[in-house]
Amino acid sequence: MNAKRWIAIGIVAALLVVSGITKITSTLLATDDEYEMSWVDSLMAEDTGLTEMVLEEGNLDKRIAVLHIDGAIQDTGSSDSLLGGSEGYSHSAFMDFLEDIREDDSIAGVLLNVNSPGGGVVESAQIRDKILQIKKEKTLPVYVSFGSMAASGGYYVSAPADKIYASPETLTGSIGVIMQGYDFSELMKKVGISDNTIKSGEFKDIMSSSRPMTAEEKAIMQSMIDDSYAQFVKVVAEGRHMTEAEVRKIADGRIYDGRQAKANGLIDAFGYQEDALNALEKEQDLKGAQVFEYDTSGGSLASIFSTSVSQIVGQKSEAHQALQLMNMMEAPRLMYLYGK
C-alpha cells in the first residue's frame, strides 16, 4: 500500500472519530422529546432493519411511503463498501424498501420519485415485478413523480403506476433496449497487438472487442434485443392501457420531453413531487396521512464514515456518474438505458 493511500485512510479515520464525537455530544445534549424520538427510531431499526424520516405528521394507521430512484438502476453487488460505496441509488436497499412496504399494513399509498436514465434489464424488471406484487396483494395506489429524467428503465419501472407526473421539461421515453461493445481489432493491428483466445464453442467470445462480429453473431444478439424490446412494449401497453401497436409507434428509442410524453399518453399530468403527493392524498382518500421516506443515511457510524468518504472523493460529480455508466457498459449486457 503506497503512502498516498495511507494518508487517505488516515484522513477518513480522523473524520470518522470527529463525526462520532459530534454525534455522541449532540445525543447527550438532546431534549427529552428528541431523545424519545431517537429511541423510537432505534426500536424501529431493530424491528425492521430500516429507519424512517417523517416528512409530514399525520395518521399512523394509513401512511404514505415516499421512495426515490436517483441515478442509474444497477445492482453493483456492494453499494456500501468501505471506500468504494456510492451515493444515490442502491438496488439492494431499494428492494428492501419495497419489501417493507409489502409487509407493513400501515402503509396505504406510495409515491415514487424517479430521476434516472435507466439501467439494467434485470434490475428494472425486479422493481416493476415487486411493484405489481404490492399493488396486487395490498391494492395500494402508486403515484410517480419524474425529475429531470426518467428514461428507458426509469420509465419501465414507472409504467405500472396509477398516475405519472412530470415537468414539461422532463426527458422521458427512450423505450427500447441497447447492448454495446467495442471493436478494437484495427487499432490492435496498428500497434502490433494480437489476440490469443481459446474457446469451447464457436460463439463463446461473441462480441469480443478483438475482432469484428460475424453476421450470424449479430443475428443472435439481435434476437435477444428483440425479445427484451417486446417485453418493454408489453409493460408499457399494460401500464398505460394502450395497445402494443400504439406503443410501438412511439417506442423507437427516441427521447421525449414532458409535453410530447403527455401528448403520446406516457404521462398523466404536469407537476412535481408536491403535486403528485397532493393528488395521491386527495384522490385516494389519504388526507391527513403520515408521509415518510426511508432514511438511507441511517445515522450509524458506518453511514457517517460513508458520507465522509463520499464528500472527500466527490461521488456526485459528473465524472463519477460517467464512471458509473462506463462500469455498466464494461461487459456487454442488455440495458434499458438512455445515452452511453
PDB file of C-alpha atoms in Angstrom, residues 5 31 33 38 59 64 87-88 118 133 141 146 161 165 177 186 199 209 211 213 215 290 318 323:
ATOM      1  CA  ARG A   5      -3.411   5.546   0.248  1.00  0.00           C
ATOM      2  CA  THR A  31     -34.039  17.421  24.589  1.00  0.00           C
ATOM      3  CA  ASP A  33     -38.553  14.861  23.008  1.00  0.00           C
ATOM      4  CA  SER A  38     -34.295   8.774  18.712  1.00  0.00           C
ATOM      5  CA  ASN A  59     -52.457   9.362  10.816  1.00  0.00           C
ATOM      6  CA  ILE A  64     -47.737   7.261   2.582  1.00  0.00           C
ATOM      7  CA  GLU A  87     -24.270   7.719  -3.027  1.00  0.00           C
ATOM      8  CA  GLY A  88     -27.524   7.694  -4.934  1.00  0.00           C
ATOM      9  CA  GLY A 118     -32.479   3.736 -16.808  1.00  0.00           C
ATOM     10  CA  GLN A 133     -46.914  -7.666  -6.414  1.00  0.00           C
ATOM     11  CA  PRO A 141     -52.165   3.198  -5.078  1.00  0.00           C
ATOM     12  CA  PHE A 146     -40.446  12.329 -12.623  1.00  0.00           C
ATOM     13  CA  ALA A 161     -48.179   3.430 -11.631  1.00  0.00           C
ATOM     14  CA  TYR A 165     -46.486  13.350 -13.085  1.00  0.00           C
ATOM     15  CA  VAL A 177     -33.130  -1.942 -25.469  1.00  0.00           C
ATOM     16  CA  GLU A 186      -7.990  -2.375 -36.398  1.00  0.00           C
ATOM     17  CA  LYS A 199     -12.794 -21.183 -26.566  1.00  0.00           C
ATOM     18  CA  SER A 209     -13.517  -6.445 -28.676  1.00  0.00           C
ATOM     19  CA  ARG A 211     -12.411  -8.907 -33.727  1.00  0.00           C
ATOM     20  CA  MET A 213     -18.734  -9.579 -35.226  1.00  0.00           C
ATOM     21  CA  ALA A 215     -23.416 -11.698 -39.449  1.00  0.00           C
ATOM     22  CA  GLN A 290     -48.435  10.486   7.799  1.00  0.00           C
ATOM     23  CA  GLU A 318     -20.305  14.325 -13.280  1.00  0.00           C
ATOM     24  CA  LEU A 323     -17.672   6.224 -14.450  1.00  0.00           C
TER      25      LEU A 323
END
